[in-house]
Structures are given as C-alpha cells and as structure tokens.
Amino acid sequence: MKGYVFHGPGQAAWEDVPDPDVQEPTDAVVRVDTVTICGTDLHILKGDVPEVRPGTILGHEAVGEVVEVGADVRTVRPGDRVLVSCITSCGRCRFCREGMYGQCRGGGGWILGHLVDGTQAEYVRVPFADLSVHPLPASVTNEDAVLLADIFPTAYEVGVLNGRVRPGDTVAVVGAGPVGLAAIATARLFAPERVIAVDLAPARLEAARKLGAEAVADAREAPEQLVADLTGGLGADVVVEAVGVPETFELCTRMVRPGGHVANVGVHGRPATLHLEDLWIKNVTITTGLVDTHSTPTLLRMAAAGRLPASQLVTHTFPLERMEEAYDVFAHAAETGALKVVLGGPQREVVPVTGP
Ligand SMILES: [Zn+2]
Ligand SMILES: [Zn+2]
C-alpha cells in the first residue's frame, strides 16, 4: 500500500510501505477512506516532536471501513464504517479508568502517527480497537466525522469544558485556526452571551463570524480593550488559548475577568511568562490538557442530529494520493486560506487487503 512516511525533519514522502496486519488480538485494521492533516503533523515535520522515529507513517485522524479484527475485538466487525480517534485507550490503566485516555499508560494515548504508524495511508492498524474506534451513524458524512477524530473533541474538552463555559458567558477565543473555530462552534452550544474571536488573518476572522462569533478583533489592535469595552471593564468569563505562543497565552491572562477561566489548548514550544504579580489576586483558573476524546460519542450524536457545523471548516479536498500537495497547501495556510484539508472521498473503491 501507500503511506505518508516521515524521514526526519523536513523530509516525508507518499510511498510504498508494507500493508499493516493484526498483531495483537485487540487490533483492528481499517481501510482509510477519508483522512486529514493536523497542525501537529506540521510540528512533527519541523522536528518539534523528536520521539517520532523516521520511518513512521504520520496521521492520527481517519474515517474508514474495518477490514480485519483480532480475536478479542468485540465492538466492531469487518465491514463496519468507523471513526479512528486520535487517542487510543487500553481501558485498564489508572488514567483510562478515570476517563483520561489521553494520558493512557497501558500502551494507548496519542500513539497513531506518533509512536506507531498512523492514518495517512491506505490502511491503518488500530490498537485497542474496542475503545479506539467509533462506529459511525450513516447520517454523518465522512467529512463531518473526520473532524471529530481530533479537532472537535480537542476544542470542546480542552477549551470549552475545561474553561467551564456557561450560559450568558463572554467567551474569547484567541486563535481562529481549525481548533479555535471548533471552540467557537462548541462554545455556542452553551448559549454564551457572546463569543469574541481574536486572530491576525482577516479570512480566519471571517470564518469565525460564520461560525457564530459576534465580535472579532485583530490581535495587533489591543483585543483586550475590545473585551473590556464589551464587558463593562471586567474581562471575559472564559478565554481559550488556541495558538501556542507566549504572546497569545499572556494576552489571554490579560483578557480574563477576576474569577474567570483561561483554558490553554495551544501546543507550546517555548516558555511563557505567568504574570503572578497581576494574577495572584484575581482568582483566575488556568487549565492545560491533551484531549481524552471522552466526548467523541456525544459529538457524534450531535453531528448526526445536524447540530455541529464540522465540515464547514473544510476548505480543500484532495484524493489520497495527492498527500504531498495537500501538505503543501495546509502548511502555507496564510497564502492558500486553508483551514482543514481533507483527503479521500466518501468511499474508496474496495480493494481486498493483502498480506498475512
Ligand atoms: Zn491532531
Ligand atoms: Zn490506558
């Protein structure tokens, strides 16, 4: 089969690789029909995630059809259409038993396209299949579903739920990339008074408005002043950081009201300053997190009911074999206007899996 293989910083290619097969009785092999590229994949390509070994197939989000299962798999069978989650779960370790699957110590967690071969390929082996794939209702399209593998649960759990968004809140979302936009869409499920989006790119602020942000602010033009003006000088009840640089994190801590929440979602590569000289007296809660995907079944039900605008974030689609071009478009989002780039179609032609 073909897969998108990482060969070290700055080097990756869509090339021939061996077909995956069931190695453990809890594995499933899934034929990948639809897959997407995550900002994290770009971090890997830059060399920011050194534990990814050269030779690893990238990707941790997919929709496809189960083609083979191990003897211990109970919840899916060959022929089932499933969502492959970015997080796999052993189901047995302390963290899994507390629903904190992202921190799994039993061989799961974020492993696809990280510690084991991922989803940007024609087939993928999914460990712990019972707890790591989700059967899909027929009414959820592949494009909607694939955004529920990572960015929607990430934005919802790490941004909206950790931030404790409540009805009537003012919610500020800093960074209107895919995860920020998903945070705007899922914050709105709680009927906030308003959502304010902050970004540098006019196209992304426009997308934020389409997804329901009532106000938008250019990050260079004192967005904390706009938030203060809209809230009688108090600040936002909840601020979601969806960028991952020190400047935006520090901006979030200036925009939050006393007693409010700052929910960090951004992937940070550098230290940020925590201004305790201002914050110590403000009763502010700051949360961090990796997604657990405990909300994926809920989000799938909402997508099936037409209550999640997931595929609105898809700006570009490509056939699977144009992976390299898709990476190029996604990596140059400022010029291409890319939000989410989706590869594959509704259903690929069925080719029987070969190999042992
Ligand atoms: Zn991701
Ligand atoms: Zn576990």
PDB file of N, CA and C in Angstrom, residues 246-299:
ATOM      1  N   PRO A 246       4.006  32.307  23.439  1.00  0.00           N
ATOM      2  CA  PRO A 246       3.953  33.030  24.717  1.00  0.00           C
ATOM      3  C   PRO A 246       3.084  34.288  24.658  1.00  0.00           C
ATOM      4  N   GLU A 247       3.154  35.035  23.548  1.00  0.00           N
ATOM      5  CA  GLU A 247       2.416  36.298  23.455  1.00  0.00           C
ATOM      6  C   GLU A 247       0.901  36.071  23.586  1.00  0.00           C
ATOM      7  N   THR A 248       0.386  35.031  22.933  1.00  0.00           N
ATOM      8  CA  THR A 248      -1.064  34.818  22.981  1.00  0.00           C
ATOM      9  C   THR A 248      -1.492  34.278  24.346  1.00  0.00           C
ATOM     10  N   PHE A 249      -0.660  33.438  24.951  1.00  0.00           N
ATOM     11  CA  PHE A 249      -1.003  32.958  26.291  1.00  0.00           C
ATOM     12  C   PHE A 249      -1.064  34.136  27.273  1.00  0.00           C
ATOM     13  N   GLU A 250      -0.063  35.016  27.185  1.00  0.00           N
ATOM     14  CA  GLU A 250      -0.041  36.160  28.098  1.00  0.00           C
ATOM     15  C   GLU A 250      -1.210  37.112  27.813  1.00  0.00           C
ATOM     16  N   LEU A 251      -1.581  37.246  26.534  1.00  0.00           N
ATOM     17  CA  LEU A 251      -2.756  38.049  26.180  1.00  0.00           C
ATOM     18  C   LEU A 251      -4.013  37.465  26.853  1.00  0.00           C
ATOM     19  N   CYS A 252      -4.131  36.149  26.829  1.00  0.00           N
ATOM     20  CA  CYS A 252      -5.307  35.508  27.447  1.00  0.00           C
ATOM     21  C   CYS A 252      -5.404  35.852  28.928  1.00  0.00           C
ATOM     22  N   THR A 253      -4.266  35.854  29.616  1.00  0.00           N
ATOM     23  CA  THR A 253      -4.315  36.142  31.051  1.00  0.00           C
ATOM     24  C   THR A 253      -4.633  37.611  31.319  1.00  0.00           C
ATOM     25  N   ARG A 254      -4.464  38.464  30.312  1.00  0.00           N
ATOM     26  CA  ARG A 254      -4.879  39.868  30.473  1.00  0.00           C
ATOM     27  C   ARG A 254      -6.348  40.080  30.121  1.00  0.00           C
ATOM     28  N   MET A 255      -6.947  39.144  29.385  1.00  0.00           N
ATOM     29  CA  MET A 255      -8.332  39.332  28.940  1.00  0.00           C
ATOM     30  C   MET A 255      -9.354  38.707  29.882  1.00  0.00           C
ATOM     31  N   VAL A 256      -8.902  37.874  30.817  1.00  0.00           N
ATOM     32  CA  VAL A 256      -9.863  37.144  31.649  1.00  0.00           C
ATOM     33  C   VAL A 256     -10.320  38.015  32.822  1.00  0.00           C
ATOM     34  N   ARG A 257     -11.563  37.834  33.217  1.00  0.00           N
ATOM     35  CA  ARG A 257     -12.076  38.602  34.359  1.00  0.00           C
ATOM     36  C   ARG A 257     -11.635  37.947  35.667  1.00  0.00           C
ATOM     37  N   PRO A 258     -11.676  38.670  36.774  1.00  0.00           N
ATOM     38  CA  PRO A 258     -11.429  38.015  38.065  1.00  0.00           C
ATOM     39  C   PRO A 258     -12.403  36.850  38.245  1.00  0.00           C
ATOM     40  N   GLY A 259     -11.871  35.716  38.688  1.00  0.00           N
ATOM     41  CA  GLY A 259     -12.726  34.536  38.871  1.00  0.00           C
ATOM     42  C   GLY A 259     -12.966  33.754  37.601  1.00  0.00           C
ATOM     43  N   GLY A 260     -12.415  34.218  36.472  1.00  0.00           N
ATOM     44  CA  GLY A 260     -12.654  33.544  35.202  1.00  0.00           C
ATOM     45  C   GLY A 260     -11.664  32.417  34.935  1.00  0.00           C
ATOM     46  N   HIS A 261     -11.824  31.810  33.740  1.00  0.00           N
ATOM     47  CA  HIS A 261     -11.005  30.653  33.360  1.00  0.00           C
ATOM     48  C   HIS A 261     -10.208  30.956  32.095  1.00  0.00           C
ATOM     49  N   VAL A 262      -8.943  30.576  32.108  1.00  0.00           N
ATOM     50  CA  VAL A 262      -8.136  30.549  30.880  1.00  0.00           C
ATOM     51  C   VAL A 262      -7.884  29.077  30.571  1.00  0.00           C
ATOM     52  N   ALA A 263      -8.366  28.638  29.412  1.00  0.00           N
ATOM     53  CA  ALA A 263      -8.189  27.235  29.020  1.00  0.00           C
ATOM     54  C   ALA A 263      -7.170  27.196  27.893  1.00  0.00           C
ATOM     55  N   ASN A 264      -6.006  26.642  28.194  1.00  0.00           N
ATOM     56  CA  ASN A 264      -4.985  26.555  27.154  1.00  0.00           C
ATOM     57  C   ASN A 264      -5.185  25.300  26.317  1.00  0.00           C
ATOM     58  N   VAL A 265      -5.271  25.497  25.001  1.00  0.00           N
ATOM     59  CA  VAL A 265      -5.354  24.377  24.064  1.00  0.00           C
ATOM     60  C   VAL A 265      -4.092  24.331  23.198  1.00  0.00           C
ATOM     61  N   GLY A 266      -3.481  25.498  22.967  1.00  0.00           N
ATOM     62  CA  GLY A 266      -2.346  25.601  22.051  1.00  0.00           C
ATOM     63  C   GLY A 266      -1.190  24.699  22.461  1.00  0.00           C
ATOM     64  N   VAL A 267      -0.460  24.221  21.445  1.00  0.00           N
ATOM     65  CA  VAL A 267       0.739  23.409  21.650  1.00  0.00           C
ATOM     66  C   VAL A 267       1.913  24.385  21.749  1.00  0.00           C
ATOM     67  N   HIS A 268       2.528  24.445  22.933  1.00  0.00           N
ATOM     68  CA  HIS A 268       3.606  25.424  23.144  1.00  0.00           C
ATOM     69  C   HIS A 268       4.983  24.788  22.974  1.00  0.00           C
ATOM     70  N   GLY A 269       5.855  25.510  22.284  1.00  0.00           N
ATOM     71  CA  GLY A 269       7.224  25.038  22.119  1.00  0.00           C
ATOM     72  C   GLY A 269       8.230  25.866  22.908  1.00  0.00           C
ATOM     73  N   ARG A 270       7.746  26.992  23.478  1.00  0.00           N
ATOM     74  CA  ARG A 270       8.642  27.886  24.224  1.00  0.00           C
ATOM     75  C   ARG A 270       8.002  28.252  25.556  1.00  0.00           C
ATOM     76  N   PRO A 271       8.795  28.645  26.556  1.00  0.00           N
ATOM     77  CA  PRO A 271       8.201  29.043  27.834  1.00  0.00           C
ATOM     78  C   PRO A 271       7.447  30.365  27.706  1.00  0.00           C
ATOM     79  N   ALA A 272       6.343  30.470  28.445  1.00  0.00           N
ATOM     80  CA  ALA A 272       5.591  31.721  28.507  1.00  0.00           C
ATOM     81  C   ALA A 272       5.708  32.268  29.927  1.00  0.00           C
ATOM     82  N   THR A 273       5.552  33.563  30.078  1.00  0.00           N
ATOM     83  CA  THR A 273       5.630  34.173  31.405  1.00  0.00           C
ATOM     84  C   THR A 273       4.256  34.149  32.068  1.00  0.00           C
ATOM     85  N   LEU A 274       4.218  33.649  33.287  1.00  0.00           N
ATOM     86  CA  LEU A 274       2.983  33.671  34.061  1.00  0.00           C
ATOM     87  C   LEU A 274       3.065  34.886  34.984  1.00  0.00           C
ATOM     88  N   HIS A 275       2.249  35.904  34.708  1.00  0.00           N
ATOM     89  CA  HIS A 275       2.355  37.162  35.461  1.00  0.00           C
ATOM     90  C   HIS A 275       1.603  37.070  36.785  1.00  0.00           C
ATOM     91  N   LEU A 276       2.222  36.340  37.714  1.00  0.00           N
ATOM     92  CA  LEU A 276       1.583  36.172  39.026  1.00  0.00           C
ATOM     93  C   LEU A 276       1.489  37.489  39.785  1.00  0.00           C
ATOM     94  N   GLU A 277       2.333  38.465  39.420  1.00  0.00           N
ATOM     95  CA  GLU A 277       2.248  39.764  40.105  1.00  0.00           C
ATOM     96  C   GLU A 277       0.908  40.448  39.813  1.00  0.00           C
ATOM     97  N   ASP A 278       0.240  40.080  38.704  1.00  0.00           N
ATOM     98  CA  ASP A 278      -1.102  40.595  38.414  1.00  0.00           C
ATOM     99  C   ASP A 278      -2.187  39.583  38.785  1.00  0.00           C
ATOM    100  N   LEU A 279      -1.845  38.310  38.610  1.00  0.00           N
ATOM    101  CA  LEU A 279      -2.887  37.280  38.695  1.00  0.00           C
ATOM    102  C   LEU A 279      -3.159  36.796  40.113  1.00  0.00           C
ATOM    103  N   TRP A 280      -2.203  36.970  41.025  1.00  0.00           N
ATOM    104  CA  TRP A 280      -2.326  36.318  42.337  1.00  0.00           C
ATOM    105  C   TRP A 280      -3.613  36.704  43.044  1.00  0.00           C
ATOM    106  N   ILE A 281      -4.125  37.884  42.751  1.00  0.00           N
ATOM    107  CA  ILE A 281      -5.284  38.405  43.478  1.00  0.00           C
ATOM    108  C   ILE A 281      -6.595  38.209  42.721  1.00  0.00           C
ATOM    109  N   LYS A 282      -6.538  37.597  41.531  1.00  0.00           N
ATOM    110  CA  LYS A 282      -7.701  37.601  40.646  1.00  0.00           C
ATOM    111  C   LYS A 282      -8.537  36.316  40.627  1.00  0.00           C
ATOM    112  N   ASN A 283      -8.191  35.310  41.407  1.00  0.00           N
ATOM    113  CA  ASN A 283      -8.994  34.072  41.463  1.00  0.00           C
ATOM    114  C   ASN A 283      -9.155  33.404  40.091  1.00  0.00           C
ATOM    115  N   VAL A 284      -8.129  33.559  39.279  1.00  0.00           N
ATOM    116  CA  VAL A 284      -8.216  33.018  37.923  1.00  0.00           C
ATOM    117  C   VAL A 284      -7.798  31.547  37.920  1.00  0.00           C
ATOM    118  N   THR A 285      -8.505  30.733  37.149  1.00  0.00           N
ATOM    119  CA  THR A 285      -8.145  29.327  36.967  1.00  0.00           C
ATOM    120  C   THR A 285      -7.540  29.156  35.583  1.00  0.00           C
ATOM    121  N   ILE A 286      -6.371  28.549  35.524  1.00  0.00           N
ATOM    122  CA  ILE A 286      -5.723  28.265  34.235  1.00  0.00           C
ATOM    123  C   ILE A 286      -5.648  26.752  34.082  1.00  0.00           C
ATOM    124  N   THR A 287      -6.142  26.252  32.963  1.00  0.00           N
ATOM    125  CA  THR A 287      -6.107  24.803  32.741  1.00  0.00           C
ATOM    126  C   THR A 287      -5.268  24.488  31.512  1.00  0.00           C
ATOM    127  N   THR A 288      -4.696  23.282  31.523  1.00  0.00           N
ATOM    128  CA  THR A 288      -3.978  22.763  30.360  1.00  0.00           C
ATOM    129  C   THR A 288      -4.549  21.382  30.076  1.00  0.00           C
ATOM    130  N   GLY A 289      -4.219  20.825  28.939  1.00  0.00           N
ATOM    131  CA  GLY A 289      -4.692  19.468  28.702  1.00  0.00           C
ATOM    132  C   GLY A 289      -4.393  18.943  27.324  1.00  0.00           C
ATOM    133  N   LEU A 290      -4.323  17.624  27.264  1.00  0.00           N
ATOM    134  CA  LEU A 290      -4.344  16.901  25.994  1.00  0.00           C
ATOM    135  C   LEU A 290      -5.740  16.300  25.906  1.00  0.00           C
ATOM    136  N   VAL A 291      -6.270  16.242  24.712  1.00  0.00           N
ATOM    137  CA  VAL A 291      -7.615  15.696  24.551  1.00  0.00           C
ATOM    138  C   VAL A 291      -7.675  14.240  25.038  1.00  0.00           C
ATOM    139  N   ASP A 292      -8.810  13.874  25.632  1.00  0.00           N
ATOM    140  CA  ASP A 292      -9.052  12.480  26.024  1.00  0.00           C
ATOM    141  C   ASP A 292      -9.987  11.767  25.042  1.00  0.00           C
ATOM    142  N   THR A 293     -10.751  12.538  24.287  1.00  0.00           N
ATOM    143  CA  THR A 293     -11.793  12.048  23.368  1.00  0.00           C
ATOM    144  C   THR A 293     -12.927  11.316  24.094  1.00  0.00           C
ATOM    145  N   HIS A 294     -13.120  11.594  25.383  1.00  0.00           N
ATOM    146  CA  HIS A 294     -14.289  11.026  26.065  1.00  0.00           C
ATOM    147  C   HIS A 294     -15.581  11.617  25.512  1.00  0.00           C
ATOM    148  N   SER A 295     -15.481  12.775  24.840  1.00  0.00           N
ATOM    149  CA  SER A 295     -16.691  13.429  24.328  1.00  0.00           C
ATOM    150  C   SER A 295     -17.048  12.991  22.906  1.00  0.00           C
ATOM    151  N   THR A 296     -16.218  12.161  22.298  1.00  0.00           N
ATOM    152  CA  THR A 296     -16.457  11.820  20.890  1.00  0.00           C
ATOM    153  C   THR A 296     -17.843  11.205  20.653  1.00  0.00           C
ATOM    154  N   PRO A 297     -18.310  10.252  21.476  1.00  0.00           N
ATOM    155  CA  PRO A 297     -19.666   9.727  21.221  1.00  0.00           C
ATOM    156  C   PRO A 297     -20.739  10.816  21.289  1.00  0.00           C
ATOM    157  N   THR A 298     -20.596  11.751  22.232  1.00  0.00           N
ATOM    158  CA  THR A 298     -21.558  12.853  22.327  1.00  0.00           C
ATOM    159  C   THR A 298     -21.508  13.716  21.072  1.00  0.00           C
ATOM    160  N   LEU A 299     -20.301  14.056  20.646  1.00  0.00           N
ATOM    161  CA  LEU A 299     -20.161  14.910  19.461  1.00  0.00           C
ATOM    162  C   LEU A 299     -20.699  14.205  18.219  1.00  0.00           C
TER     163      LEU A 299
END
